[in-house]
Amino acid sequence: MKTNTQKRFAPKLKIKKGDTVVVITGASKGKEGKVLEVYPTKERVLVEGVNIVKKHTKPNAQNQQGGIVEQEASIHISNVKLKAGNTVTRVGRKVQEDGKIVRFAKKTGEVI
């Protein structure tokens, strides 16, 4: 059982900030957008225009009015696929001759 004192190590993720992804399951299925933020320890991503939630806010210095604000919420990384060019594909990693690790599209084989 995991306790609060244990640190959780981030796995190596194949989706990066700035990638264009397509949501494959859930309420936002079929939508695509740019990855704004990646949370490796939680295995979640924040995608632009996807999983919009309403947040109730109190009046403060930035928002004098307060009220209900719509914003993006994170979704699990397994619910998105990378869009490389015009194809939606899985992502692989391979080592090039010079020793550099690169991501590649499994459908087309092109380096991302």
Short mmCIF file of C-alpha atoms in Angstrom, two decimals:
data_model
loop_
_atom_site.label_atom_id
_atom_site.label_comp_id
_atom_site.label_asym_id
_atom_site.label_seq_id
_atom_site.Cartn_x
_atom_site.Cartn_y
_atom_site.Cartn_z
CA MET A 1 0.00 0.00 0.00
CA LYS A 2 1.28 3.45 -0.92
CA THR A 3 1.54 6.06 1.81
CA ASN A 4 1.89 9.81 1.52
CA THR A 5 5.55 9.65 2.55
CA GLN A 6 6.55 7.52 -0.44
CA LYS A 7 7.69 9.36 -3.55
CA ARG A 8 6.14 8.39 -6.85
CA PHE A 9 8.55 8.30 -9.76
CA ALA A 10 7.44 9.63 -13.11
CA PRO A 11 7.38 7.11 -15.97
CA LYS A 12 8.82 8.08 -19.36
CA LEU A 13 5.90 9.43 -21.38
CA LYS A 14 5.66 9.51 -25.17
CA ILE A 15 3.41 12.58 -25.37
CA LYS A 16 5.15 15.94 -24.95
CA LYS A 17 4.03 19.53 -24.41
CA GLY A 18 3.15 21.15 -27.75
CA ASP A 19 2.11 17.89 -29.49
CA THR A 20 -1.21 17.71 -31.31
CA VAL A 21 -3.32 14.86 -29.94
CA VAL A 22 -6.75 13.31 -30.58
CA VAL A 23 -8.96 12.07 -27.74
CA ILE A 24 -9.88 8.42 -28.35
CA THR A 25 -12.29 7.74 -25.44
CA GLY A 26 -14.51 9.57 -22.99
CA ALA A 27 -16.91 12.48 -23.22
CA SER A 28 -14.53 14.49 -25.45
CA LYS A 29 -13.97 11.61 -27.91
CA GLY A 30 -12.92 12.75 -31.38
CA LYS A 31 -11.76 16.21 -30.32
CA GLU A 32 -8.22 17.26 -31.06
CA GLY A 33 -6.04 19.91 -29.55
CA LYS A 34 -2.57 20.96 -28.51
CA VAL A 35 -1.05 19.63 -25.29
CA LEU A 36 -0.68 22.57 -22.89
CA GLU A 37 0.79 20.71 -19.92
CA VAL A 38 2.00 17.20 -19.05
CA TYR A 39 1.82 15.79 -15.50
CA PRO A 40 4.18 12.77 -15.54
CA THR A 41 3.67 11.61 -11.94
CA LYS A 42 -0.11 11.58 -12.38
CA GLU A 43 0.10 10.29 -15.99
CA ARG A 44 -2.26 13.03 -17.16
CA VAL A 45 -2.22 15.73 -19.85
CA LEU A 46 -3.98 19.07 -20.23
CA VAL A 47 -5.28 19.47 -23.79
CA GLU A 48 -6.51 22.76 -25.26
CA GLY A 49 -10.31 22.80 -25.72
CA VAL A 50 -10.85 19.30 -24.30
CA ASN A 51 -12.61 18.23 -21.06
CA ILE A 52 -14.06 21.64 -20.25
CA VAL A 53 -15.32 21.92 -16.66
CA LYS A 54 -17.09 24.70 -14.77
CA LYS A 55 -15.29 26.08 -11.73
CA HIS A 56 -17.00 28.28 -9.15
CA THR A 57 -14.74 31.15 -8.08
CA LYS A 58 -14.95 33.72 -5.32
CA PRO A 59 -14.34 37.36 -6.13
CA ASN A 60 -10.64 38.25 -5.82
CA ALA A 61 -8.10 40.79 -7.11
CA GLN A 62 -7.89 39.24 -10.62
CA ASN A 63 -11.60 38.48 -10.91
CA GLN A 64 -13.67 41.21 -9.23
CA GLN A 65 -16.98 39.64 -10.25
CA GLY A 66 -16.39 36.01 -9.25
CA GLY A 67 -18.90 33.46 -10.57
CA ILE A 68 -18.61 30.42 -12.80
CA VAL A 69 -15.52 30.04 -14.99
CA GLU A 70 -15.05 27.37 -17.69
CA GLN A 71 -11.58 25.84 -17.98
CA GLU A 72 -9.82 22.72 -19.24
CA ALA A 73 -9.28 19.80 -16.88
CA SER A 74 -6.61 17.14 -17.34
CA ILE A 75 -7.35 13.73 -18.86
CA HIS A 76 -5.46 10.46 -18.56
CA ILE A 77 -2.65 10.02 -21.05
CA SER A 78 -4.03 6.64 -22.18
CA ASN A 79 -7.10 8.44 -23.57
CA VAL A 80 -5.14 10.39 -26.19
CA LYS A 81 -3.21 9.44 -29.33
CA LEU A 82 -0.61 11.54 -31.10
CA LYS A 83 -1.49 13.09 -34.45
CA ALA A 84 1.58 13.06 -36.70
CA GLY A 85 0.87 14.76 -40.01
CA ASN A 86 -2.62 13.63 -41.00
CA THR A 87 -2.48 10.24 -39.27
CA VAL A 88 -3.37 9.31 -35.70
CA THR A 89 -0.72 6.92 -34.47
CA ARG A 90 0.97 5.29 -31.53
CA VAL A 91 4.43 6.48 -30.57
CA GLY A 92 7.61 4.44 -30.33
CA ARG A 93 11.14 5.30 -29.26
CA LYS A 94 14.33 4.16 -30.93
CA VAL A 95 18.04 4.86 -30.73
CA GLN A 96 19.65 6.36 -33.81
CA GLU A 97 23.19 5.59 -35.01
CA ASP A 98 24.57 8.64 -33.19
CA GLY A 99 23.11 7.39 -29.88
CA LYS A 100 20.25 9.90 -29.78
CA ILE A 101 16.82 8.61 -28.67
CA VAL A 102 13.99 9.83 -30.93
CA ARG A 103 10.23 9.35 -31.05
CA PHE A 104 8.68 7.89 -34.19
CA ALA A 105 5.16 7.27 -35.53
CA LYS A 106 4.46 3.52 -35.48
CA LYS A 107 2.05 3.75 -38.44
CA THR A 108 4.29 5.64 -40.86
CA GLY A 109 7.73 5.14 -39.30
CA GLU A 110 8.59 8.85 -39.58
CA VAL A 111 10.60 10.54 -36.84
CA ILE A 112 8.62 13.06 -34.81
#
